[in-house]
Short mmCIF file of C-alpha atoms and ligand atoms in Angstrom, two decimals:
data_model
loop_
_atom_site.label_atom_id
_atom_site.label_comp_id
_atom_site.label_asym_id
_atom_site.label_seq_id
_atom_site.Cartn_x
_atom_site.Cartn_y
_atom_site.Cartn_z
CA MET X 50 10.34 -13.70 14.70
CA THR X 51 13.40 -15.64 15.66
CA ALA X 52 13.97 -17.50 18.90
CA ILE X 53 16.65 -15.00 19.93
CA SER X 54 14.50 -11.89 19.58
CA LEU X 55 11.69 -13.24 21.77
CA PRO X 56 13.32 -12.72 25.21
CA GLN X 57 14.55 -9.31 24.03
CA ASN X 58 11.01 -8.38 23.11
CA ARG X 59 9.82 -9.44 26.52
CA VAL X 60 12.48 -7.37 28.23
CA ARG X 61 11.39 -4.40 26.17
CA THR X 62 7.73 -4.90 27.13
CA VAL X 63 8.65 -5.01 30.79
CA GLN X 64 10.76 -1.87 30.39
CA ARG X 65 7.88 -0.07 28.73
CA TRP X 66 5.55 -0.92 31.57
CA LEU X 67 8.12 0.19 34.11
CA VAL X 68 8.41 3.59 32.44
CA PHE X 69 4.62 3.85 32.35
CA LEU X 70 4.23 2.91 36.03
CA GLY X 71 7.11 5.21 36.95
CA ALA X 72 5.39 8.14 35.25
CA LEU X 73 2.17 7.30 37.06
CA LEU X 74 3.99 7.16 40.37
CA LEU X 75 5.72 10.46 39.72
CA TRP X 76 2.37 12.03 38.83
CA GLN X 77 0.92 10.64 42.08
CA VAL X 78 3.72 12.07 44.19
CA LEU X 79 3.73 15.46 42.47
CA ALA X 80 -0.06 15.81 42.47
CA ALA X 81 -0.34 14.74 46.12
CA ARG X 82 2.31 17.33 47.08
CA ALA X 83 0.85 20.15 45.04
CA ALA X 84 -2.62 19.44 46.41
CA ASN X 85 -4.09 21.50 43.57
CA PRO X 86 -7.80 20.57 43.20
CA TYR X 87 -7.57 20.96 39.40
CA PHE X 88 -4.98 18.22 39.18
CA PRO X 89 -6.12 15.38 41.42
CA PRO X 90 -3.63 12.54 42.01
CA PRO X 91 -4.11 9.29 40.02
CA VAL X 92 -5.31 7.36 43.07
CA GLN X 93 -8.18 9.79 43.48
CA ILE X 94 -8.97 9.57 39.75
CA ALA X 95 -8.93 5.80 39.99
CA GLY X 96 -11.40 6.02 42.86
CA ALA X 97 -13.70 8.21 40.78
CA ALA X 98 -13.29 5.82 37.84
CA GLY X 99 -14.35 2.86 39.99
CA ARG X 100 -17.35 4.84 41.22
CA LEU X 101 -18.42 6.07 37.75
CA TRP X 102 -17.39 3.41 35.22
CA LEU X 103 -18.90 0.54 37.18
CA SER X 104 -22.10 2.38 38.06
CA PRO X 105 -25.33 1.95 36.04
CA LEU X 106 -23.83 4.67 33.81
CA LEU X 107 -21.92 1.85 32.12
CA GLY X 108 -25.10 0.48 30.58
CA THR X 109 -26.92 3.77 30.07
CA ASN X 110 -24.08 6.01 28.86
CA VAL X 111 -20.76 4.29 28.24
CA LEU X 112 -21.78 1.29 26.16
CA PRO X 113 -24.30 3.20 24.01
CA SER X 114 -21.57 5.76 23.23
CA VAL X 115 -19.16 3.04 22.21
CA ALA X 116 -21.86 1.35 20.13
CA ARG X 117 -22.71 4.58 18.29
CA LEU X 118 -19.05 5.30 17.65
CA LEU X 119 -18.19 1.83 16.34
CA GLY X 120 -21.46 1.51 14.44
CA ALA X 121 -21.08 4.84 12.65
CA TRP X 122 -17.40 4.15 11.96
CA ALA X 123 -18.19 0.70 10.54
CA VAL X 124 -20.96 2.02 8.30
CA ALA X 125 -18.76 4.90 7.10
CA SER X 126 -15.91 2.46 6.44
CA VAL X 127 -18.03 0.06 4.41
CA LEU X 128 -19.52 2.92 2.42
CA GLY X 129 -16.10 4.49 1.93
CA VAL X 130 -14.57 1.23 0.69
CA VAL X 131 -17.48 0.39 -1.62
CA ILE X 132 -17.70 3.87 -3.15
CA GLY X 133 -13.91 4.17 -3.28
CA LEU X 134 -13.51 0.86 -5.14
CA GLY X 135 -16.22 1.83 -7.61
CA LEU X 136 -14.84 5.29 -8.30
CA GLY X 137 -11.19 4.31 -8.17
CA ARG X 138 -11.49 1.95 -11.10
CA SER X 139 -13.14 4.42 -13.45
CA ARG X 140 -10.63 7.10 -14.23
CA VAL X 141 -12.92 9.75 -15.64
CA VAL X 142 -15.46 9.64 -12.83
CA ALA X 143 -12.67 9.55 -10.24
CA ASP X 144 -11.10 12.73 -11.62
CA TYR X 145 -14.33 14.68 -11.21
CA PHE X 146 -15.15 13.30 -7.80
CA GLU X 147 -11.69 13.52 -6.36
CA PHE X 148 -11.81 17.31 -6.64
CA LEU X 149 -15.17 17.41 -4.89
CA PHE X 150 -14.10 14.96 -2.21
CA SER X 151 -10.81 16.67 -1.45
CA PHE X 152 -12.79 19.85 -0.95
CA LEU X 153 -15.31 18.17 1.36
CA ARG X 154 -12.48 16.56 3.27
CA THR X 155 -10.85 19.86 4.14
CA LEU X 156 -13.99 20.81 6.06
CA PRO X 157 -13.09 20.37 9.77
CA PRO X 158 -15.53 17.65 10.93
CA PRO X 159 -16.39 19.31 14.30
CA LEU X 160 -18.04 22.10 12.29
CA LEU X 161 -20.67 19.54 11.39
CA VAL X 162 -21.98 19.46 14.95
CA PRO X 163 -23.95 22.74 14.81
CA VAL X 164 -25.10 21.90 11.28
CA PHE X 165 -26.48 18.53 12.28
CA ILE X 166 -27.94 19.84 15.54
CA VAL X 167 -30.10 22.07 13.36
CA ALA X 168 -30.98 19.13 11.15
CA PHE X 169 -31.60 16.43 13.75
CA GLY X 170 -31.85 18.25 17.09
CA ILE X 171 -30.24 17.04 20.31
CA ASP X 172 -30.42 13.41 19.39
CA SER X 173 -28.20 10.38 18.89
CA ARG X 174 -29.02 10.57 15.17
CA MET X 175 -27.09 13.84 15.15
CA GLU X 176 -24.03 12.16 16.68
CA ILE X 177 -24.17 9.25 14.25
CA ALA X 178 -24.51 11.61 11.30
CA VAL X 179 -21.57 13.72 12.48
CA ILE X 180 -19.32 10.66 12.80
CA LEU X 181 -20.50 9.21 9.48
CA PHE X 182 -19.86 12.36 7.50
CA GLY X 183 -16.73 13.22 9.40
CA VAL X 184 -14.88 9.95 8.95
CA ILE X 185 -15.96 8.61 5.56
CA TRP X 186 -13.45 10.77 3.64
CA PRO X 187 -10.13 9.27 4.75
CA VAL X 188 -11.45 5.79 3.97
CA LEU X 189 -13.03 6.78 0.68
CA LEU X 190 -10.09 8.78 -0.65
CA ASN X 191 -7.53 6.20 0.44
CA THR X 192 -9.54 3.38 -1.12
CA MET X 193 -9.85 5.33 -4.37
CA ASP X 194 -6.15 5.97 -4.37
CA GLY X 195 -5.35 2.32 -3.66
CA ALA X 196 -7.83 1.02 -6.22
CA ARG X 197 -6.48 3.34 -8.87
CA SER X 198 -2.90 2.26 -8.40
CA VAL X 199 -3.44 -1.42 -9.27
CA ASP X 200 -0.46 -2.38 -11.37
CA GLN X 201 -1.04 -2.55 -15.15
CA VAL X 202 0.53 -6.02 -15.39
CA LYS X 203 -2.08 -7.30 -12.93
CA VAL X 204 -4.82 -5.66 -14.98
CA ASP X 205 -3.52 -7.41 -18.11
CA THR X 206 -3.11 -10.70 -16.29
CA ALA X 207 -6.68 -10.62 -15.01
CA ARG X 208 -7.97 -9.79 -18.48
CA ALA X 209 -5.85 -12.46 -20.17
CA PHE X 210 -7.19 -15.12 -17.81
CA ARG X 211 -10.72 -13.79 -18.13
CA ILE X 212 -11.17 -13.24 -14.43
CA SER X 213 -14.82 -12.38 -13.71
CA ARG X 214 -15.74 -8.89 -12.66
CA GLY X 215 -16.62 -9.81 -9.08
CA ARG X 216 -13.45 -11.78 -8.56
CA TRP X 217 -11.42 -8.97 -10.10
CA VAL X 218 -12.81 -6.43 -7.64
CA LEU X 219 -12.74 -8.65 -4.55
CA GLY X 220 -9.70 -10.78 -5.40
CA VAL X 221 -7.39 -8.21 -6.97
CA VAL X 222 -8.45 -4.58 -6.51
CA LEU X 223 -9.54 -4.87 -2.87
CA PRO X 224 -6.40 -6.68 -1.63
CA ALA X 225 -4.16 -4.43 -3.73
CA ALA X 226 -5.81 -1.39 -2.14
CA SER X 227 -5.91 -2.84 1.37
CA PRO X 228 -2.68 -1.29 2.73
CA LYS X 229 -4.05 2.17 1.85
CA ILE X 230 -7.51 1.23 3.10
CA PHE X 231 -6.12 0.29 6.51
CA ALA X 232 -4.26 3.57 6.77
CA GLY X 233 -7.60 5.29 6.11
CA LEU X 234 -9.41 3.13 8.66
CA ARG X 235 -6.95 4.05 11.39
CA VAL X 236 -7.25 7.77 10.74
CA SER X 237 -11.03 7.56 10.63
CA LEU X 238 -11.23 5.54 13.84
CA SER X 239 -9.30 8.14 15.78
CA ILE X 240 -11.44 10.93 14.29
CA SER X 241 -14.55 8.94 15.28
CA LEU X 242 -13.55 9.09 18.92
CA ILE X 243 -12.98 12.83 18.81
CA LEU X 244 -16.31 13.41 17.07
CA MET X 245 -18.14 11.21 19.56
CA VAL X 246 -16.86 13.30 22.47
CA ILE X 247 -17.44 16.65 20.77
CA SER X 248 -20.95 15.86 19.61
CA GLU X 249 -21.94 14.50 23.01
CA LEU X 250 -20.43 17.48 24.79
CA GLY X 251 -22.34 19.90 22.62
CA GLY X 252 -25.56 18.19 21.69
CA SER X 253 -26.60 15.23 23.75
CA THR X 254 -28.33 14.14 26.93
CA SER X 255 -26.29 11.00 27.49
CA GLY X 256 -23.01 9.35 26.58
CA ILE X 257 -19.41 9.59 27.70
CA GLY X 258 -18.98 13.12 26.37
CA TYR X 259 -22.17 14.23 28.11
CA GLN X 260 -20.97 12.72 31.42
CA LEU X 261 -17.66 14.50 30.98
CA GLY X 262 -19.53 17.76 30.52
CA THR X 263 -21.72 17.04 33.54
CA ALA X 264 -18.75 16.27 35.80
CA GLN X 265 -17.17 19.50 34.65
CA GLY X 266 -20.38 21.43 35.40
CA GLN X 267 -20.54 19.94 38.89
CA VAL X 268 -16.86 20.74 39.42
CA ASP X 269 -16.30 17.03 40.09
CA LEU X 270 -12.68 17.17 38.99
CA PRO X 271 -11.68 13.56 39.76
CA GLY X 272 -14.83 12.48 37.91
CA MET X 273 -13.95 14.65 34.94
CA TRP X 274 -10.47 13.17 34.84
CA ALA X 275 -11.92 9.66 35.11
CA TRP X 276 -13.97 10.26 31.92
CA ILE X 277 -10.94 11.71 30.16
CA VAL X 278 -8.93 8.63 31.11
CA LEU X 279 -11.73 6.37 29.85
CA ILE X 280 -11.76 8.17 26.49
CA SER X 281 -8.02 7.78 26.04
CA LEU X 282 -8.22 4.15 27.11
CA LEU X 283 -10.90 3.54 24.48
CA GLY X 284 -8.77 5.23 21.85
CA TYR X 285 -5.81 3.09 22.80
CA VAL X 286 -7.77 -0.16 22.77
CA PHE X 287 -9.50 0.57 19.43
CA ASN X 288 -6.20 1.39 17.80
CA ARG X 289 -4.53 -1.72 19.23
CA VAL X 290 -7.29 -4.02 18.02
CA LEU X 291 -7.27 -2.47 14.55
CA LEU X 292 -3.49 -2.77 14.37
CA GLN X 293 -3.73 -6.45 15.30
CA VAL X 294 -6.26 -7.08 12.53
CA GLU X 295 -4.11 -5.14 10.08
CA HIS X 296 -1.01 -7.06 11.16
CA ARG X 297 -2.73 -10.33 10.33
CA LEU X 298 -4.40 -9.32 7.08
CA LEU X 299 -1.40 -7.47 5.67
CA ALA X 300 1.32 -9.98 6.53
CA TRP X 301 1.76 -10.49 2.77
CA HIS X 302 2.36 -6.77 2.29
CA ARG X 303 5.14 -6.59 4.86
CA GLY X 304 6.67 -9.68 3.27
CA ALA X 305 6.43 -8.35 -0.27
CA MET X 306 7.93 -5.02 0.78
CA GLY X 307 10.76 -6.86 2.49
CA TRP X 308 9.93 -5.30 5.86
CA GLU X 309 10.37 -8.64 7.58
CA GLN X 310 13.35 -10.87 7.02
CA MET I 9 -5.01 -22.71 -35.55
CA LEU I 10 -3.88 -19.09 -35.11
CA ASP I 11 -4.08 -16.90 -38.15
CA VAL I 12 -2.69 -13.37 -38.08
CA SER I 13 -3.12 -11.38 -41.25
CA GLY I 14 -2.00 -7.90 -42.14
CA LEU I 15 -1.77 -6.93 -38.49
CA GLY I 16 -0.45 -3.47 -37.73
CA HIS I 17 -0.60 -1.16 -34.77
CA THR I 18 -0.02 2.56 -34.41
CA TYR I 19 0.06 4.19 -30.97
CA GLY I 20 -1.39 7.66 -30.67
CA SER I 21 -2.46 9.82 -33.58
CA GLY I 22 -1.47 12.95 -35.48
CA ASP I 23 2.01 14.28 -34.67
CA LYS I 24 2.57 11.81 -31.88
CA ALA I 25 1.61 8.77 -33.93
CA HIS I 26 4.11 5.95 -33.61
CA THR I 27 3.77 2.83 -35.72
CA ALA I 28 5.05 -0.04 -33.59
CA VAL I 29 3.92 -2.92 -35.81
CA GLY I 30 3.98 -2.31 -39.55
CA GLU I 31 2.31 -5.25 -41.18
CA VAL I 32 2.64 -8.78 -39.89
CA SER I 33 1.08 -11.98 -41.18
CA PHE I 34 1.72 -15.52 -40.01
CA THR I 35 0.01 -18.68 -38.87
CA VAL I 36 0.60 -21.14 -36.05
CA GLU I 37 -0.44 -24.77 -36.47
CA PRO I 38 -1.76 -26.89 -33.59
CA GLY I 39 1.06 -28.37 -31.52
CA GLU I 40 3.68 -26.02 -32.93
CA LEU I 41 6.14 -23.94 -30.93
CA VAL I 42 6.73 -20.74 -32.86
CA CYS I 43 9.24 -18.11 -31.76
CA ILE I 44 9.06 -14.52 -32.88
CA VAL I 45 12.47 -12.91 -32.67
CA GLY I 46 13.22 -9.26 -33.18
CA PRO I 47 15.28 -6.40 -31.75
CA SER I 48 14.11 -4.60 -28.61
CA GLY I 49 11.44 -2.02 -29.25
CA CYS I 50 10.39 -3.54 -32.59
CA GLY I 51 6.85 -4.10 -31.38
CA LYS I 52 6.94 -7.70 -30.16
CA SER I 53 4.94 -7.01 -27.00
CA THR I 54 2.48 -4.92 -28.98
CA LEU I 55 2.04 -7.77 -31.44
CA LEU I 56 1.49 -10.28 -28.64
CA ARG I 57 -1.02 -8.02 -26.89
CA CYS I 58 -2.97 -7.80 -30.13
CA VAL I 59 -2.91 -11.58 -30.56
CA ALA I 60 -4.10 -11.98 -26.95
CA GLY I 61 -6.98 -9.61 -27.54
CA LEU I 62 -5.65 -7.22 -24.88
CA LEU I 63 -5.13 -4.51 -27.47
CA GLU I 64 -7.24 -3.67 -30.50
CA PRO I 65 -4.93 -3.58 -33.54
CA SER I 66 -5.13 -0.54 -35.83
CA LYS I 67 -5.35 -2.77 -38.85
CA GLY I 68 -5.49 -6.38 -39.89
CA SER I 69 -7.08 -9.27 -38.07
CA VAL I 70 -6.40 -12.16 -35.75
CA SER I 71 -8.37 -15.38 -35.74
CA LEU I 72 -8.15 -18.37 -33.46
CA HIS I 73 -9.73 -21.69 -34.50
CA GLY I 74 -11.20 -19.74 -37.41
CA ASN I 75 -13.03 -17.24 -35.17
CA ALA I 76 -12.07 -13.58 -35.31
CA VAL I 77 -10.49 -12.45 -32.04
CA SER I 78 -12.19 -9.49 -30.40
CA GLY I 79 -11.53 -9.34 -26.68
CA VAL I 80 -9.57 -12.10 -24.98
CA PRO I 81 -10.43 -15.59 -26.29
CA ASP I 82 -11.18 -18.07 -23.53
CA ASP I 83 -8.65 -20.77 -24.31
CA LEU I 84 -5.56 -18.66 -24.32
CA ALA I 85 -3.04 -18.02 -21.54
CA VAL I 86 -0.27 -15.45 -21.31
CA VAL I 87 3.05 -15.62 -19.48
CA PHE I 88 4.20 -12.05 -19.01
CA GLN I 89 7.78 -10.86 -18.96
CA ASP I 90 7.23 -9.04 -15.70
CA TYR I 91 6.55 -12.14 -13.64
CA SER I 92 6.71 -10.60 -10.19
CA ARG I 93 4.13 -7.95 -11.02
CA SER I 94 1.94 -10.53 -12.71
CA LEU I 95 1.59 -12.63 -9.53
CA LEU I 96 -0.69 -11.72 -6.63
CA PRO I 97 1.50 -11.26 -3.52
CA TRP I 98 -1.44 -11.85 -1.13
CA ARG I 99 -2.02 -15.34 -2.50
CA THR I 100 0.18 -18.37 -2.05
CA VAL I 101 1.84 -20.10 -4.97
CA ALA I 102 -1.01 -22.63 -5.15
CA GLY I 103 -3.52 -19.80 -4.71
CA ASN I 104 -2.03 -17.93 -7.65
CA VAL I 105 -2.16 -20.98 -9.89
CA GLU I 106 -5.72 -21.69 -8.81
CA PHE I 107 -7.03 -18.13 -9.14
CA PRO I 108 -7.90 -18.17 -12.88
CA LEU I 109 -9.45 -21.63 -12.56
CA ARG I 110 -12.18 -20.35 -10.28
CA ASP I 111 -14.16 -18.84 -13.11
CA ARG I 112 -13.92 -21.94 -15.26
CA GLY I 113 -16.69 -24.02 -13.69
CA LEU I 114 -14.38 -26.58 -12.11
CA SER I 115 -15.11 -28.38 -8.86
CA LYS I 116 -12.86 -27.82 -5.89
CA ALA I 117 -11.28 -31.26 -6.32
CA GLN I 118 -10.64 -30.67 -10.02
CA ARG I 119 -9.01 -27.37 -9.28
CA ARG I 120 -6.82 -28.92 -6.60
CA ASP I 121 -5.72 -31.68 -8.98
CA ARG I 122 -4.87 -29.27 -11.74
CA VAL I 123 -2.88 -27.06 -9.41
CA ALA I 124 -0.95 -30.03 -8.04
CA GLU I 125 -0.24 -31.32 -11.54
CA ALA I 126 0.92 -27.96 -12.88
CA LEU I 127 3.14 -27.36 -9.86
CA SER I 128 4.75 -30.77 -10.25
CA TRP I 129 5.44 -30.08 -13.93
CA VAL I 130 7.41 -26.99 -13.01
CA GLY I 131 9.00 -28.65 -9.97
CA LEU I 132 7.35 -26.42 -7.37
CA SER I 133 5.19 -28.90 -5.46
CA LYS I 134 7.10 -28.17 -2.28
CA ALA I 135 6.61 -24.42 -2.60
CA ALA I 136 2.81 -24.60 -2.95
CA GLY I 137 2.18 -22.95 0.41
CA LYS I 138 4.75 -20.19 0.03
CA HIS I 139 4.09 -16.68 -1.13
CA PRO I 140 5.58 -15.41 -4.41
CA TRP I 141 7.83 -12.90 -2.62
CA GLN I 142 9.49 -15.75 -0.74
CA LEU I 143 10.73 -17.21 -4.06
CA SER I 144 13.60 -16.38 -6.41
CA GLY I 145 12.90 -14.76 -9.78
CA GLY I 146 13.24 -18.04 -11.65
CA MET I 147 10.81 -19.74 -9.29
CA GLN I 148 8.32 -16.90 -9.65
CA GLN I 149 8.45 -17.26 -13.41
CA ARG I 150 7.84 -21.00 -12.97
CA VAL I 151 4.71 -20.13 -10.96
CA CYS I 152 3.51 -18.02 -13.89
CA ILE I 153 4.18 -20.91 -16.25
CA ALA I 154 2.33 -23.30 -13.91
CA ARG I 155 -0.60 -20.88 -13.78
CA ALA I 156 -0.77 -20.84 -17.57
CA LEU I 157 -0.45 -24.64 -17.76
CA ALA I 158 -3.16 -25.31 -15.17
CA TYR I 159 -5.48 -23.14 -17.25
CA ARG I 160 -5.11 -25.70 -20.10
CA PRO I 161 -5.09 -23.15 -22.89
CA ALA I 162 -5.19 -24.21 -26.52
CA LEU I 163 -2.59 -21.53 -27.14
CA MET I 164 0.04 -20.27 -24.75
CA LEU I 165 1.57 -16.85 -25.39
CA MET I 166 4.87 -16.01 -23.78
CA ASP I 167 6.36 -12.51 -23.85
CA GLU I 168 10.13 -12.66 -23.30
CA PRO I 169 9.49 -15.01 -20.40
CA PHE I 170 13.15 -15.53 -19.53
CA ALA I 171 14.55 -12.07 -20.21
CA SER I 172 15.08 -11.15 -16.59
CA VAL I 173 16.53 -14.29 -15.01
CA ASP I 174 20.14 -15.43 -14.79
CA ALA I 175 21.73 -17.63 -17.48
CA GLN I 176 21.48 -20.94 -15.64
CA THR I 177 17.84 -20.37 -14.63
CA ARG I 178 17.14 -19.33 -18.16
CA ALA I 179 18.50 -22.59 -19.60
CA ASP I 180 16.47 -24.56 -17.05
CA LEU I 181 13.29 -22.67 -17.89
CA GLU I 182 13.84 -23.19 -21.63
CA ASP I 183 14.09 -26.92 -21.08
CA LEU I 184 11.06 -26.76 -18.82
CA VAL I 185 9.00 -25.21 -21.61
CA LEU I 186 10.12 -27.90 -24.05
CA LYS I 187 9.31 -30.61 -21.53
CA VAL I 188 5.85 -29.42 -20.53
CA ARG I 189 4.90 -28.68 -24.09
CA GLU I 190 5.64 -32.33 -24.83
CA GLU I 191 3.65 -33.53 -21.82
CA ALA I 192 0.72 -31.15 -22.08
CA ASP I 193 0.62 -31.19 -25.89
CA MET I 194 0.37 -27.46 -26.23
CA THR I 195 0.69 -24.82 -28.90
CA VAL I 196 3.10 -22.05 -27.94
CA LEU I 197 3.84 -18.66 -29.41
CA LEU I 198 6.91 -17.19 -27.74
CA VAL I 199 8.41 -13.79 -28.28
CA THR I 200 12.07 -13.07 -27.58
CA HIS I 201 14.93 -10.79 -28.55
CA ASP I 202 17.43 -13.62 -27.97
CA ILE I 203 18.41 -15.27 -31.27
CA ASP I 204 19.91 -18.44 -29.73
CA GLU I 205 16.88 -18.93 -27.55
CA SER I 206 14.51 -18.67 -30.51
CA VAL I 207 16.43 -21.26 -32.51
CA TYR I 208 16.86 -23.57 -29.52
CA LEU I 209 13.15 -23.61 -28.65
CA ALA I 210 11.26 -23.26 -31.88
CA ASP I 211 9.84 -25.47 -34.56
CA ARG I 212 9.66 -22.31 -36.60
CA VAL I 213 11.27 -18.89 -36.14
CA LEU I 214 9.67 -15.71 -37.43
CA VAL I 215 12.22 -12.95 -37.80
CA LEU I 216 10.90 -9.41 -37.35
CA SER I 217 12.51 -6.28 -38.72
CA GLY I 218 13.03 -3.17 -36.60
CA SER I 219 10.09 -0.84 -35.95
CA PRO I 220 7.68 -0.55 -37.75
CA SER I 221 8.08 -4.30 -37.85
CA THR I 222 7.30 -6.74 -40.60
CA VAL I 223 8.11 -10.45 -40.88
CA VAL I 224 11.41 -10.59 -42.78
CA GLU I 225 11.67 -14.34 -42.94
CA THR I 226 10.23 -17.57 -41.60
CA LEU I 227 12.74 -20.30 -40.85
CA LYS I 228 11.91 -23.91 -40.23
CA VAL I 229 14.10 -25.29 -37.44
CA ASP I 230 14.88 -28.90 -38.31
CA LEU I 231 16.79 -29.71 -35.16
CA PRO I 232 16.08 -33.18 -33.80
CA GLY I 233 14.39 -33.61 -30.42
CA PRO I 234 14.78 -33.93 -27.57
CA ARG I 235 16.93 -30.84 -27.57
CA ASP I 236 19.86 -30.47 -25.24
CA GLN I 237 21.53 -27.30 -24.03
CA ILE I 238 25.00 -28.57 -24.91
CA THR I 239 24.74 -30.89 -27.91
CA THR I 240 21.94 -29.01 -29.69
CA ARG I 241 23.63 -25.65 -29.28
CA GLY I 242 26.90 -27.17 -30.52
CA SER I 243 25.38 -28.76 -33.62
CA GLU I 244 26.12 -27.49 -37.11
CA THR I 245 22.45 -26.90 -37.95
CA PHE I 246 22.04 -24.77 -34.83
CA VAL I 247 25.06 -22.63 -35.65
CA ARG I 248 23.95 -22.22 -39.25
CA LEU I 249 20.42 -21.19 -38.24
CA ARG I 250 21.50 -18.75 -35.57
CA THR I 251 23.91 -17.10 -38.04
CA GLU I 252 21.13 -16.84 -40.56
CA VAL I 253 18.76 -15.23 -38.05
CA ALA I 254 21.48 -12.86 -36.88
CA GLN I 255 22.14 -11.72 -40.45
CA LEU I 256 18.43 -11.22 -41.10
CA ILE I 257 18.07 -9.07 -37.99
CA ARG I 258 21.16 -7.06 -38.82
CA HIS I 259 19.70 -6.04 -42.22
N1 LIG E 551 1.25 2.19 -24.71
C1 LIG E 551 2.11 2.71 -25.59
N2 LIG E 551 1.94 3.97 -26.06
C2 LIG E 551 2.81 4.50 -26.96
N3 LIG E 551 3.87 3.85 -27.45
C3 LIG E 551 4.10 2.61 -27.03
C4 LIG E 551 3.24 1.96 -26.07
N4 LIG E 551 3.72 0.72 -25.85
C5 LIG E 551 4.82 0.60 -26.60
N5 LIG E 551 5.06 1.72 -27.33
C6 LIG E 551 6.14 1.93 -28.28
O1 LIG E 551 6.01 0.98 -29.30
C7 LIG E 551 7.28 0.46 -29.66
C8 LIG E 551 7.25 -1.05 -29.54
O2 LIG E 551 7.07 -1.41 -28.18
P1 LIG E 551 6.98 -2.92 -27.73
O3 LIG E 551 5.86 -3.57 -28.42
O4 LIG E 551 6.95 -2.92 -26.25
O5 LIG E 551 8.38 -3.49 -28.25
P2 LIG E 551 9.19 -4.79 -27.82
O6 LIG E 551 8.30 -5.63 -26.97
O7 LIG E 551 9.57 -5.42 -29.11
O8 LIG E 551 10.41 -4.32 -27.08
C9 LIG E 551 8.30 1.12 -28.75
O9 LIG E 551 8.93 2.15 -29.46
C10 LIG E 551 7.49 1.67 -27.63
O10 LIG E 551 8.05 2.85 -27.13
MG1 LIG E 552 8.45 -6.34 -24.96
#
């Protein structure tokens, strides 16, 4: 980034926030005027958020939900990358499995909820299983794709210099596949959030999704909106953090592609 | 040191069979710089891949230090024509040069010394911390040469290493190879389609025929060293040799 673009960037950030705050204000004014109980004004939602998010529910429902989501996503990601790297480098095996995997991937993940409720009952194991099986595919298939497309000249170079197997996988295949892997990770993280909410709405006795369902059942509309806002905030934060990590780890990729001067 | 005998390679089989290398035999002595020159598509890369153990030849054999080559021998380095695809864009220049040294049982300090030495040979000490994509084509090819040098191979194979750089860079890189060969006391087998380049660089030139290739002639290049881009290329011997090679390739 050059010295000239920095102030411009700052101006743009300020402008973005102004638009955001303006929209919020407009919503406040319109909602307060309409006085429709189904669409409470933001100030009322914020009140409900303060009441709910900072209550003991934080420790008993919110944090465990987040932990299950991130835990299941992380396990699925590691499995997806490991299996994807293994399969991606053996052409024959990959051909067979890719067909199977593409089929499994087309299965809409929310359909897994009733299946796993039967298998595990109303239990957090059900939720973890739903997220695991729902989000492993984008990571796995993207990793396979990335691992398979390692350039032939790099393959020859590694062989000519007798690079060991471990260093070949970790030092060449994994970084070469990493742009695709990150694309898969982002997709799977956003699916994780959706699956967390759906599985807790339908088959749980705690968690953010369960609290959302409860607020709805009690016709606590500001409370319901507060949970919805929390879910979108979580989605936003997760995505931001992952993008930051990606930005750091893939600086070489942007450079090599000439995306940054 | 290197002994290639009756080597031939055919791609595919049946109707689609294509014989790239007919039958090639030659030797390379320790300390020699041998150039193989032949028209494009005559099977030079195929031949080099067989010598490197990257490709199993359909017939004939390759031996290095008297041992038959099957798989890549461990004291051989290759400089590929496609330098930018051969480098790892996620590693720095120094990181690329160091990468193959990691599996060679060297200490961290030894690796660092070798990298520094190789980069100074090719004049890239200042670019050690840059990434390959921040460098020009000629500089990237110098990184590939440094990587091969740091590896300390008994035999260095180069596949049209200067085919895709501009004329000035090309002349500089040719002189670089002559210089580091002197300093590092290396044996080099270099493949090219450029007649002048082969005569300028080599102790011996092997002239290949068109596909399926065979060695048409071996010429000893008795040009005095150190060679110079202007005086050497202007000398009578040089002109006579390049004409001779050109006629051999034409036929
Ligand atoms: N992997 C391959 N499969 C089939 N044919 C090939 C393959 N590689 C090269 N060839 C063919 O073999 C011939 C020699 O190729 P190559 O060794 O690359 O020649 P050169 O390096 O002299 O230009 C060419 O006709 C080319 O099309
Ligand atoms: Mg070639």
